[in-house]
Coordinates of C-alpha atoms in Angstrom, one line a residue:
Chain S
X1 CA 0.0 0.0 0.0
X2 CA 1.3 3.5 -0.8
X3 CA -0.1 6.9 0.7
X4 CA -1.6 7.5 -2.7
X5 CA -3.6 4.5 -2.2
X6 CA -4.9 6.0 1.1
X7 CA -5.6 9.3 -0.6
X8 CA -7.6 7.8 -3.2
X9 CA -9.4 5.6 -0.8
X10 CA -10.5 8.5 1.4
X11 CA -11.8 10.1 -1.8
X12 CA -14.0 7.1 -2.4
X13 CA -16.0 7.4 0.8
X14 CA -19.7 7.9 0.5
X15 CA -21.0 11.7 0.1
X16 CA -23.1 11.7 3.2
X17 CA -20.0 10.9 5.2
X18 CA -17.9 13.3 3.5
X19 CA -20.5 15.9 3.8
X20 CA -19.7 16.0 7.5
X21 CA -16.4 17.9 6.7
X22 CA -18.7 20.7 5.5
X23 CA -19.8 21.6 9.0
X24 CA -18.5 24.9 10.5
X25 CA -17.1 25.4 13.6
X26 CA -17.9 22.9 16.4
X27 CA -19.7 24.6 19.2
X28 CA -17.9 23.6 22.3
X29 CA -20.2 23.4 25.3
X30 CA -18.8 25.0 28.4
X31 CA -18.7 22.4 31.2
X32 CA -16.9 22.3 34.4
X33 CA -13.8 20.1 34.6
X34 CA -11.8 18.9 37.6
X35 CA -8.1 18.1 37.6
X36 CA -5.9 16.9 40.3
X37 CA -2.5 18.1 40.2
X38 CA -0.3 15.3 41.2
X39 CA 3.2 14.6 42.8
X40 CA 5.3 14.8 39.6
X41 CA 5.2 18.7 39.9
X42 CA 4.2 19.7 43.2
X43 CA 4.2 17.4 46.3
X44 CA 0.8 16.2 47.2
X45 CA 0.3 17.7 50.8
X46 CA -3.3 18.3 51.8
X47 CA -4.1 22.0 51.9
X48 CA -5.7 22.9 55.2
X49 CA -5.9 26.6 54.8
X50 CA -9.5 28.0 54.0
X51 CA -10.2 30.7 51.6
X52 CA -13.6 31.9 50.4
X53 CA -13.7 34.0 47.4
X54 CA -14.9 33.7 43.9
X55 CA -14.8 35.6 40.9
X56 CA -16.7 35.6 37.7
X57 CA -14.9 35.8 34.3
X58 CA -17.1 35.8 31.3
X59 CA -18.4 32.3 31.2
X60 CA -15.8 31.0 33.6
X61 CA -16.2 30.9 37.2
X62 CA -13.2 30.5 39.4
X63 CA -14.2 29.5 42.9
X64 CA -12.3 29.1 46.1
X65 CA -13.8 26.9 48.3
X66 CA -12.8 24.3 50.7
X67 CA -15.4 21.8 50.7
X68 CA -17.8 22.3 47.9
X69 CA -17.7 21.3 44.2
X70 CA -18.9 23.0 41.4
X71 CA -20.8 21.0 38.9
X72 CA -22.7 22.7 36.1
X73 CA -23.6 25.8 38.0
X74 CA -24.6 24.3 41.3
X75 CA -22.6 23.8 44.4
X76 CA -22.4 20.3 45.7
X77 CA -21.3 19.4 49.1
X78 CA -18.5 16.9 49.6
X79 CA -16.4 16.0 52.4
X80 CA -13.4 15.5 50.2
X81 CA -10.2 16.0 52.0
X82 CA -10.9 19.5 53.0
X83 CA -8.7 20.7 50.2
X84 CA -8.8 24.1 48.7
X85 CA -10.3 24.1 45.1
X86 CA -10.3 26.4 42.4
X87 CA -12.8 25.4 39.9
X88 CA -12.2 26.6 36.4
X89 CA -14.6 26.1 33.7
X90 CA -12.7 25.3 30.5
X91 CA -14.5 24.7 27.1
X92 CA -14.8 21.3 25.9
X93 CA -16.3 19.9 22.7
X94 CA -19.4 17.7 23.2
X95 CA -17.9 14.8 22.1
X96 CA -14.5 15.0 23.7
X97 CA -13.3 11.5 24.3
X98 CA -13.7 9.8 27.6
X99 CA -10.7 7.5 27.0
X100 CA -7.3 7.9 28.3
X101 CA -5.1 9.4 25.8
X102 CA -1.6 10.6 26.3
X103 CA 0.9 12.5 24.5
X104 CA 4.4 13.0 25.6
X105 CA 6.1 16.2 25.4
X106 CA 9.7 15.6 24.3
X107 CA 10.7 19.1 25.0
X108 CA 11.1 18.3 28.5
X109 CA 11.4 14.8 29.7
X110 CA 8.6 14.7 32.1
X111 CA 8.4 10.8 32.1
X112 CA 10.9 8.3 31.1
X113 CA 8.3 6.2 29.5
X114 CA 8.2 8.1 26.0
X115 CA 6.9 6.9 22.8
X116 CA 7.5 7.9 19.4
X117 CA 5.5 10.9 18.1
X118 CA 4.1 13.3 20.4
X119 CA 3.9 17.0 21.1
X120 CA 6.6 19.3 20.9
X121 CA 6.9 22.8 22.0
X122 CA 9.5 25.7 21.2
X123 CA 11.4 25.3 24.4
X124 CA 15.1 26.2 23.9
X125 CA 17.8 24.8 26.0
X126 CA 18.1 27.0 29.0
X127 CA 14.3 27.9 29.0
X128 CA 13.3 27.6 32.7
X129 CA 10.0 25.8 31.9
X130 CA 8.4 22.5 31.7
X131 CA 5.6 21.7 29.3
X132 CA 3.5 18.8 29.6
X133 CA 0.2 17.4 28.5
X134 CA -1.8 15.4 31.0
X135 CA -3.5 12.0 30.6
X136 CA -6.9 12.2 31.8
X137 CA -9.5 9.6 32.6
X138 CA -12.9 9.3 33.8
X139 CA -13.3 8.5 37.5
X140 CA -16.2 8.5 39.8
X141 CA -16.4 10.4 43.0
X142 CA -18.8 9.1 45.2
X143 CA -22.2 9.1 43.3
X144 CA -21.2 12.1 41.3
X145 CA -19.6 11.6 37.9
X146 CA -16.5 13.8 37.6
X147 CA -13.7 13.7 35.4
X148 CA -10.5 13.5 37.3
X149 CA -7.3 14.5 35.4
X150 CA -4.2 12.7 36.6
X151 CA -1.0 13.6 35.4
X152 CA 0.7 11.1 33.1
X153 CA -0.4 7.9 34.7
X154 CA -2.2 6.6 37.6
X155 CA -5.7 7.5 38.9
X156 CA -8.8 5.9 39.5
X157 CA -10.1 4.8 36.4
X158 CA -13.4 2.9 36.9
X159 CA -14.7 2.6 33.3
X160 CA -16.3 4.9 30.9
X161 CA -18.0 7.9 32.4
X162 CA -19.6 10.8 30.6
X163 CA -17.7 14.0 30.9
X164 CA -19.3 16.0 33.6
X165 CA -17.0 18.5 35.1
X166 CA -13.4 19.6 35.1
X167 CA -12.0 21.2 38.0
X168 CA -8.5 22.4 38.4
X169 CA -7.1 22.8 41.8
X170 CA -3.7 22.6 43.3
X171 CA -2.9 20.6 46.2
X172 CA -0.2 22.2 48.3
X173 CA 1.3 22.1 51.5
X174 CA -0.3 23.8 54.7
X175 CA -0.5 27.6 54.6
X176 CA 0.8 27.9 51.2
X177 CA -0.8 30.8 49.5
X178 CA -2.0 30.1 46.0
X179 CA -2.4 33.0 43.5
X180 CA -4.9 32.3 40.8
X181 CA -5.4 34.3 37.6
X182 CA -7.1 33.8 34.3
X183 CA -4.8 34.2 31.3
X184 CA -6.2 35.4 28.0
X185 CA -5.3 36.1 24.6
X186 CA -6.7 35.8 21.0
X187 CA -8.2 32.4 20.8
X188 CA -6.6 31.3 24.1
X189 CA -7.7 31.1 27.8
X190 CA -6.2 29.3 30.4
X191 CA -5.9 29.3 34.3
X192 CA -2.6 30.1 36.0
X193 CA -1.7 29.1 39.5
X194 CA 1.2 30.5 41.3
X195 CA 2.4 28.9 44.7
X196 CA 3.5 32.0 46.5
X197 CA 5.4 31.0 49.5
X198 CA 6.6 27.4 49.1
X199 CA 10.1 26.2 49.3
X200 CA 13.1 27.5 47.4
X201 CA 12.4 25.1 44.5
X202 CA 8.8 25.8 43.8
X203 CA 8.3 29.3 45.2
X204 CA 6.3 31.4 42.8
X205 CA 6.5 28.8 40.4
X206 CA 3.7 29.4 37.7
X207 CA 1.5 26.6 36.4
X208 CA -0.6 27.5 33.4
X209 CA -3.4 25.2 32.5
X210 CA -5.5 25.0 29.4
X211 CA -7.3 22.7 27.2
X212 CA -8.0 22.0 23.5
X213 CA -10.8 20.1 24.5
X214 CA -9.3 16.8 24.3
X215 CA -6.0 17.3 26.3
X216 CA -5.2 19.4 29.3
X217 CA -1.9 21.0 29.0
X218 CA 0.2 22.5 31.5
X219 CA 3.2 24.9 31.3
X220 CA 5.3 25.2 34.4
X221 CA 7.5 28.3 34.5
X222 CA 9.1 31.0 36.9
X223 CA 7.4 34.1 37.5
X224 CA 10.2 36.2 35.8
X225 CA 9.4 34.6 32.5
X226 CA 7.9 37.4 30.1
X227 CA 4.3 36.9 29.2
X228 CA 5.3 37.3 25.5
X229 CA 7.5 34.2 25.9
X230 CA 4.8 32.3 27.7
X231 CA 2.6 32.9 24.8
X232 CA 5.2 31.8 22.3
X233 CA 5.5 28.5 23.8
X234 CA 1.9 27.9 24.2
X235 CA 1.4 28.9 20.5
X236 CA 4.2 26.7 19.6
X237 CA 2.9 23.2 20.9
X238 CA 2.4 21.2 17.7
X239 CA 2.8 17.4 17.2
X240 CA 6.1 16.2 16.3
X241 CA 6.6 12.9 14.2
X242 CA 9.7 11.7 15.9
X243 CA 10.7 12.9 19.5
X244 CA 14.2 11.2 19.3
X245 CA 15.8 14.5 18.0
X246 CA 14.4 16.3 21.2
X247 CA 15.9 13.6 23.4
X248 CA 19.1 13.7 21.5
X249 CA 19.3 17.4 22.0
X250 CA 18.2 17.1 25.7
X251 CA 20.7 14.4 26.2
X252 CA 23.5 16.4 24.4
X253 CA 22.7 19.4 26.3
X254 CA 22.9 17.6 29.5
X255 CA 26.2 16.0 28.7
X256 CA 27.6 19.6 27.9
X257 CA 26.1 20.7 31.1
X258 CA 27.6 18.1 33.1
X259 CA 31.0 18.4 31.4
X260 CA 31.0 21.9 32.6
X261 CA 30.4 20.8 36.1
X262 CA 32.9 17.9 35.9
X263 CA 35.5 20.3 34.6
X264 CA 34.8 22.4 37.6
X265 CA 35.1 19.9 40.2
X266 CA 38.0 19.8 42.5
X267 CA 40.8 17.2 41.8
X268 CA 41.1 16.5 45.4
X269 CA 38.6 16.5 48.2
X270 CA 39.4 16.6 51.8
X271 CA 36.4 16.5 54.1
X272 CA 36.4 17.5 57.9
X273 CA 34.6 15.2 60.1
X274 CA 32.7 17.1 62.7
X275 CA 30.0 15.0 63.9
X276 CA 29.9 14.4 67.5
X277 CA 32.0 11.5 68.4
X278 CA 29.4 9.7 70.5
X279 CA 26.7 10.3 67.8
X280 CA 24.7 12.0 70.0
X281 CA 21.7 14.3 69.2
X282 CA 22.3 17.7 67.6
X283 CA 20.1 20.7 68.6
X284 CA 17.8 22.2 66.2
X285 CA 18.9 25.7 65.0
X286 CA 16.5 28.3 63.5
X287 CA 18.8 29.4 60.8
X288 CA 20.4 26.2 59.5
X289 CA 18.5 23.4 61.0
X290 CA 20.4 20.4 62.2
X291 CA 23.9 19.9 60.7
X292 CA 26.1 16.9 60.7
X293 CA 29.3 17.3 59.0
X294 CA 31.1 14.4 57.6
X295 CA 34.6 14.0 56.4
X296 CA 35.2 11.3 53.8
X297 CA 38.8 10.3 53.4
X298 CA 40.3 10.2 50.0
X299 CA 43.4 8.7 48.6
X300 CA 46.1 11.2 48.5
X301 CA 46.9 10.2 44.9
X302 CA 43.4 10.2 43.6
X303 CA 43.7 11.8 40.3
X304 CA 40.2 11.2 39.3
X305 CA 37.9 14.1 39.7
X306 CA 35.2 13.2 42.2
X307 CA 32.3 12.6 39.9
X308 CA 30.1 10.1 42.1
X309 CA 28.2 7.5 40.5
X310 CA 25.8 9.8 38.8
X311 CA 24.0 10.3 35.8
X312 CA 22.2 13.5 35.0
X313 CA 18.7 12.9 36.0
X314 CA 17.0 16.2 35.8
X315 CA 18.0 19.4 34.3
X316 CA 16.6 22.4 35.5
X317 CA 18.1 25.7 34.3
X318 CA 21.4 26.2 35.8
X319 CA 21.1 23.2 38.2
X320 CA 21.7 19.6 37.4
X321 CA 20.3 17.1 39.6
X322 CA 22.4 14.3 40.0
X323 CA 21.5 10.7 41.0
X324 CA 24.3 9.9 43.7
X325 CA 23.2 6.4 43.9
X326 CA 20.2 4.7 42.5
X327 CA 18.5 1.4 43.8
X328 CA 15.1 -0.1 43.4
X329 CA 15.3 -2.7 46.3
X330 CA 12.3 -2.6 48.4
X331 CA 12.8 0.0 51.0
X332 CA 15.9 1.3 49.6
X333 CA 15.9 4.5 47.8
X334 CA 18.4 6.8 46.1
X335 CA 19.0 10.3 46.9
X336 CA 19.6 13.1 44.7
X337 CA 22.2 15.9 44.9
X338 CA 21.5 19.1 43.1
X339 CA 24.9 20.6 41.7
X340 CA 24.6 24.1 41.4
X341 CA 27.2 26.1 39.5
X342 CA 27.6 29.4 41.2
X343 CA 30.3 31.9 40.5
X344 CA 33.5 30.5 41.9
X345 CA 32.0 27.8 44.0
X346 CA 30.5 24.5 43.3
X347 CA 27.6 23.8 45.6
X348 CA 26.0 20.4 46.0
X349 CA 22.8 20.5 47.6
X350 CA 20.6 17.4 48.3
X351 CA 17.0 17.9 47.9
X352 CA 16.2 18.0 51.5
X353 CA 19.5 17.5 53.1
X354 CA 23.0 17.1 51.9
X355 CA 25.2 20.1 51.5
X356 CA 28.8 20.3 50.0
X357 CA 30.6 23.6 50.0
X358 CA 33.9 24.2 48.7
X359 CA 36.1 26.3 51.1
X360 CA 39.7 26.5 49.8
X361 CA 41.5 23.3 50.0
X362 CA 39.3 22.0 52.9
X363 CA 36.1 20.7 51.7
X364 CA 33.4 20.2 54.0
X365 CA 30.5 17.8 53.4
X366 CA 27.9 18.6 55.5
X367 CA 24.3 17.1 55.9
X368 CA 21.7 19.4 56.7
X369 CA 17.9 18.8 57.2
X370 CA 16.3 21.5 55.0
X371 CA 12.9 20.5 56.1
X372 CA 13.8 21.4 59.7
X373 CA 13.4 17.8 60.9
X374 CA 14.1 17.1 64.3
X375 CA 16.0 14.2 65.8
X376 CA 18.8 13.7 63.5
X377 CA 21.7 11.5 64.6
X378 CA 25.1 11.4 63.1
X379 CA 27.6 8.7 63.7
X380 CA 30.5 6.7 62.4
X381 CA 30.2 3.0 61.7
X382 CA 32.9 0.6 61.0
X383 CA 32.0 -2.7 59.3
X384 CA 34.8 -4.9 58.8
X385 CA 37.5 -2.7 57.0
X386 CA 35.2 -0.1 55.8
X387 CA 34.0 2.9 57.5
X388 CA 30.5 4.5 57.0
X389 CA 29.1 7.8 58.2
X390 CA 25.6 7.6 58.8
X391 CA 23.1 10.2 59.5
X392 CA 19.7 8.9 60.7
X393 CA 16.2 10.7 60.6
X394 CA 14.0 9.3 63.2
X395 CA 10.8 10.5 61.7
X396 CA 9.7 12.7 58.8
X397 CA 7.5 15.7 59.1
X398 CA 4.7 13.8 57.5
X399 CA 5.0 10.9 60.2
X400 CA 6.4 8.4 57.8
X401 CA 9.0 6.1 59.4
X402 CA 12.7 7.4 59.5
X403 CA 15.5 6.5 57.4
X404 CA 19.2 6.5 57.7
X405 CA 21.7 7.5 55.0
X406 CA 25.1 6.0 54.9
X407 CA 27.9 7.8 53.2
X408 CA 31.3 6.5 52.2
X409 CA 33.9 6.6 49.7
X410 CA 36.4 4.3 48.2
X411 CA 38.9 7.2 47.8
X412 CA 37.6 8.1 44.3
X413 CA 34.0 7.9 44.3
X414 CA 31.5 9.0 46.8
X415 CA 28.6 6.9 47.6
X416 CA 25.5 7.0 49.6
X417 CA 22.7 4.6 50.6
X418 CA 19.3 5.7 51.9
X419 CA 17.3 3.0 53.7
X420 CA 14.8 2.7 56.4
X421 CA 15.6 3.0 59.9
X422 CA 14.5 -0.4 60.9
X423 CA 16.6 -2.2 58.2
X424 CA 18.8 -4.9 59.6
X425 CA 22.4 -4.2 59.3
X426 CA 22.9 -7.7 57.8
X427 CA 20.5 -6.7 55.1
X428 CA 22.4 -3.5 54.3
X429 CA 25.8 -5.1 54.4
X430 CA 24.5 -7.5 51.6
X431 CA 23.4 -4.6 49.6
X432 CA 26.8 -2.8 50.1
X433 CA 28.5 -5.9 48.9
X434 CA 26.5 -6.0 45.8
X435 CA 27.7 -2.6 44.7
X436 CA 29.4 -2.7 41.4
Chain V
X1 CA -32.5 25.6 -7.6
X2 CA -32.5 22.6 -5.3
X3 CA -30.1 19.9 -5.7
X4 CA -32.9 17.6 -6.4
X5 CA -34.3 19.8 -9.1
X6 CA -30.6 19.8 -10.5
X7 CA -30.5 16.1 -10.3
X8 CA -33.9 15.7 -12.2
X9 CA -32.4 17.8 -14.9
X10 CA -29.6 15.6 -15.3
X11 CA -32.0 12.5 -15.5
X12 CA -34.1 14.2 -18.1
X13 CA -30.8 14.8 -20.0
X14 CA -31.6 18.6 -20.0
X15 CA -28.4 20.6 -20.7
X16 CA -29.5 23.1 -18.3
X17 CA -28.3 20.7 -15.6
X18 CA -24.8 21.7 -16.3
X19 CA -25.6 25.4 -16.2
X20 CA -27.5 25.2 -12.9
X21 CA -24.6 22.9 -11.4
X22 CA -22.0 25.5 -12.5
X23 CA -24.0 28.4 -11.0
X24 CA -24.6 26.6 -7.7
X25 CA -21.3 24.8 -7.4
X26 CA -18.9 26.4 -9.5
X27 CA -17.0 28.2 -6.9
X28 CA -17.0 25.3 -4.6
X29 CA -15.5 22.8 -7.0
X30 CA -13.0 25.4 -8.2
X31 CA -11.7 25.9 -4.5
X32 CA -11.5 22.1 -4.1
X33 CA -9.4 21.8 -7.3
X34 CA -7.3 24.9 -6.3
X35 CA -6.2 23.3 -2.9
X36 CA -4.9 20.3 -4.8
X37 CA -3.4 21.9 -8.0
X38 CA -2.4 25.3 -6.6
X39 CA -2.8 26.5 -10.2
X40 CA -5.8 28.6 -11.4
X41 CA -5.8 27.3 -15.2
X42 CA -5.5 23.9 -14.0
X43 CA -8.2 24.2 -11.4
X44 CA -10.4 25.8 -14.1
X45 CA -9.7 22.9 -16.5
X46 CA -10.4 20.5 -13.7
X47 CA -13.9 22.1 -13.0
X48 CA -14.9 22.1 -16.6
X49 CA -13.8 18.3 -16.5
X50 CA -16.0 17.8 -13.5
X51 CA -19.3 19.0 -15.2
X52 CA -18.6 16.6 -18.2
X53 CA -18.1 13.7 -15.8
X54 CA -21.1 14.5 -13.9
X55 CA -23.1 14.6 -17.0
X56 CA -21.8 11.1 -17.9
X57 CA -22.3 9.8 -14.3
X58 CA -25.9 11.0 -13.8
X59 CA -27.7 8.9 -14.4
X60 CA -27.4 6.1 -13.6
X61 CA -25.9 7.6 -10.4
X62 CA -28.2 9.5 -8.3
X63 CA -26.1 11.6 -5.8
X64 CA -27.3 11.6 -2.3
X65 CA -25.2 14.8 -1.6
X66 CA -24.7 16.5 -4.9
X67 CA -22.1 18.9 -3.6
X68 CA -19.9 16.0 -2.3
X69 CA -20.6 13.9 -5.4
X70 CA -19.2 16.9 -7.5
X71 CA -16.5 17.4 -5.0
X72 CA -15.4 13.7 -5.4
X73 CA -15.2 14.0 -9.1
X74 CA -13.3 17.3 -8.9
X75 CA -10.8 16.0 -6.5
X76 CA -10.3 12.8 -8.6
X77 CA -9.8 14.9 -11.6
X78 CA -7.3 17.0 -10.0
X79 CA -5.3 14.3 -8.9
X80 CA -5.5 12.6 -12.2
X81 CA -4.2 15.9 -13.6
X82 CA -1.3 16.0 -11.2
X83 CA -0.5 12.5 -12.0
X84 CA -0.3 13.4 -15.8
X85 CA 1.8 16.3 -15.2
X86 CA 4.3 14.7 -12.8
X87 CA 4.2 11.1 -13.6
X88 CA 2.5 10.6 -10.1
X89 CA 0.3 12.8 -8.0
X90 CA 2.9 14.5 -6.3
X91 CA 3.7 18.1 -7.3
X92 CA 1.1 20.0 -5.6
X93 CA 2.1 21.5 -2.3
X94 CA -1.0 20.4 -0.2
X95 CA -0.9 17.0 -1.8
X96 CA 2.6 16.2 -1.3
X97 CA 2.3 17.2 2.4
X98 CA -0.8 15.1 2.8
X99 CA 0.8 12.1 1.1
X100 CA 3.8 12.4 3.5
X101 CA 1.6 12.6 6.3
X102 CA -0.4 9.6 5.2
X103 CA 2.8 7.6 5.0
X104 CA 2.6 7.5 8.7
X105 CA -0.6 5.6 8.6
X106 CA 0.7 2.6 6.8
X107 CA 1.9 0.0 8.9
X108 CA 5.0 -1.4 7.8
X109 CA 5.8 1.3 5.5
X110 CA 4.9 1.8 2.0
X111 CA 4.8 -1.2 -0.2
X112 CA 3.9 -0.4 -3.8
X113 CA 3.9 -4.1 -4.8
X114 CA 1.3 -5.1 -2.3
X115 CA -2.0 -6.0 -3.9
X116 CA -4.8 -3.9 -2.6
X117 CA -8.5 -4.0 -2.5
X118 CA -9.6 -0.5 -2.8
X119 CA -13.1 -1.0 -1.8
X120 CA -12.1 -2.9 1.3
X121 CA -9.7 -0.1 2.2
X122 CA -12.4 2.5 1.7
X123 CA -14.8 0.7 4.1
X124 CA -11.8 0.1 6.5
X125 CA -11.1 3.7 6.6
X126 CA -14.7 4.6 6.9
X127 CA -15.1 2.2 9.8
X128 CA -12.0 3.7 11.5
X129 CA -13.2 7.3 11.3
X130 CA -16.5 6.0 12.9
X131 CA -14.4 5.4 16.0
X132 CA -13.1 9.0 16.1
X133 CA -15.0 12.0 17.4
X134 CA -17.1 14.0 15.2
X135 CA -14.6 16.9 15.4
X136 CA -11.7 14.7 14.6
X137 CA -13.6 13.1 11.7
X138 CA -14.4 16.6 10.4
X139 CA -10.7 17.6 10.6
X140 CA -9.6 14.6 9.0
X141 CA -11.9 14.8 6.0
X142 CA -10.9 18.6 5.4
X143 CA -7.3 17.5 5.4
X144 CA -7.2 14.3 3.4
X145 CA -10.2 14.8 1.2
X146 CA -10.4 18.5 0.7
X147 CA -6.6 18.8 1.1
X148 CA -6.9 21.9 3.0
X149 CA -3.9 23.0 5.1
X150 CA -4.2 23.3 8.8
X151 CA -4.3 27.0 9.0
X152 CA -7.5 27.0 6.9
X153 CA -9.0 24.0 8.9
X154 CA -8.2 25.9 12.1
X155 CA -10.0 28.9 10.9
X156 CA -12.9 26.9 9.8
X157 CA -13.5 25.4 13.1
X158 CA -12.3 28.4 15.3
X159 CA -9.4 26.2 16.5
X160 CA -5.8 26.9 16.9
X161 CA -3.7 25.6 14.2
X162 CA -1.6 23.6 16.8
X163 CA -4.7 22.0 17.8
X164 CA -5.6 20.9 14.3
X165 CA -2.1 19.6 13.8
X166 CA -2.3 17.6 17.1
X167 CA -5.6 16.2 16.2
X168 CA -4.4 14.9 12.6
X169 CA -1.1 13.6 14.2
X170 CA -3.1 11.8 16.7
X171 CA -5.8 10.4 14.2
X172 CA -3.1 9.3 11.8
X173 CA -1.4 7.3 14.6
X174 CA -4.5 5.6 15.4
X175 CA -5.3 5.0 11.7
X176 CA -2.0 3.2 11.4
X177 CA -2.8 0.9 14.5
X178 CA -6.2 0.3 13.1
X179 CA -5.0 -0.6 9.7
X180 CA -2.5 -2.9 11.5
X181 CA -5.1 -4.5 13.3
X182 CA -7.2 -5.2 10.1
X183 CA -4.3 -6.9 8.5
X184 CA -2.9 -4.1 6.4
X185 CA 0.6 -4.5 7.8
X186 CA 3.3 -6.3 5.8

């Protein structure tokens, strides 16, 4: 078969069918949608703050309400998690599909499960944005038929449900203020959320949502990004036949960036070990939280630059998030080191904990708990001929069980292993022995 | 004059049928031809051919939707003219682009040697389009029957061009999967 055959066959379809293509613009119905913004972008903490305000915007109603759902103009009571909901009415075609469909945006690797073909956007290397389209699937909430949008995968698909409503709401940490705004230009309308006082990684990050009535799109960007640039990116979204060039560009860019970091790394690292000798508890401080500083000895003739066992995992502007160690064993997790290029200094900051600072020839590797967690214990462990430095967290802020992070070096590479507090030493040793 | 009246003129072999058809659908068919050929003279020649062919076809054919009946003739004539001019139906901008796009729909890639039952393919495509949303069917037909470009389709339906391109890309992927399922893969 050739494409000419297809073209010819399309021309042979019956007249009545072909006449459909003669209709003019579809008239979208305006219905209310509900979108759940999930963990890939923002942590899914439940918002407990209460706000009550609503604004009318043309045919769109944006409402802030803790406990009520908005469905086709009427408010519906629900006891759902006391979350703060912003309900936005986005236009949807009457026959918008109910099935799950997913497009991947190769411009930013938002998921590792990519497929050929997809949607591209004009996102240049260095653009501080993420663009993604979201899968959506119908789900049922109690006796109400709502469409819940889940990002990329997951969700509670319970069979075909008619499209009833689409709401978009952020789920954020307690007491995080969220600015909401409607964004409009010719032929476009979307809703913008900006989390105003979150942590340093997400503070004031903007999330712009819109739909083409089949997909929901989201553009994530810092507030400093010019509106004109935002519009350019949104307008540039279009399908691409092959995402591989985008991946290649991204990979090449990461490699380039990594090389820059690698070149800047010191040839020799000396760490000062300042943890309390008896491994006792350290006190909170208001300014810096708990700190345990570790020194990891290196071979004096180590010529290799310290690179860790890392691969670029995520690139975000001038930060490169490195996977210092990766494991999928049950209960074992990796930790991520963010390597940030400052002017004359290389800073490594763990998402939530590890901080490495250059200071002349003496390098200090300090572990801090950025979340202000209590009960951090630092100690030195010797197993056989190997020395490990361990930082234990008894319990997380959200009440989850604590974990411990082991740090060690073979003089050339720096390793870490994160595991649950209650994991047996024997089990940990087995894993350590398997490291290759 | 209504379509029904025009058709009756054809059946009565009344040559006013041609004039009435041209009055009513001349511009329409010209647009269809121009989208394909990109050339005014060739489009005009094609439209003239359309009336002759319609005269020869009706009767015995009794169009259900006269406008589309004529559009099909015009389209086929235009593609045929392209083929004669270029030893293939490539050569027109919109047609070339459409053919390139439709290549994506062929499971296993193009195979000129593979025998094809055109009627079966028509039915298959029709059945596939039935599984798509109304909007997506329309967009597909505008693109691959009328060979309109995405910008024009977007204007027609009040959509963004990117949306149209997205829809088309998605539908092509699904068509490929459908054709594969129906045994069109090599």
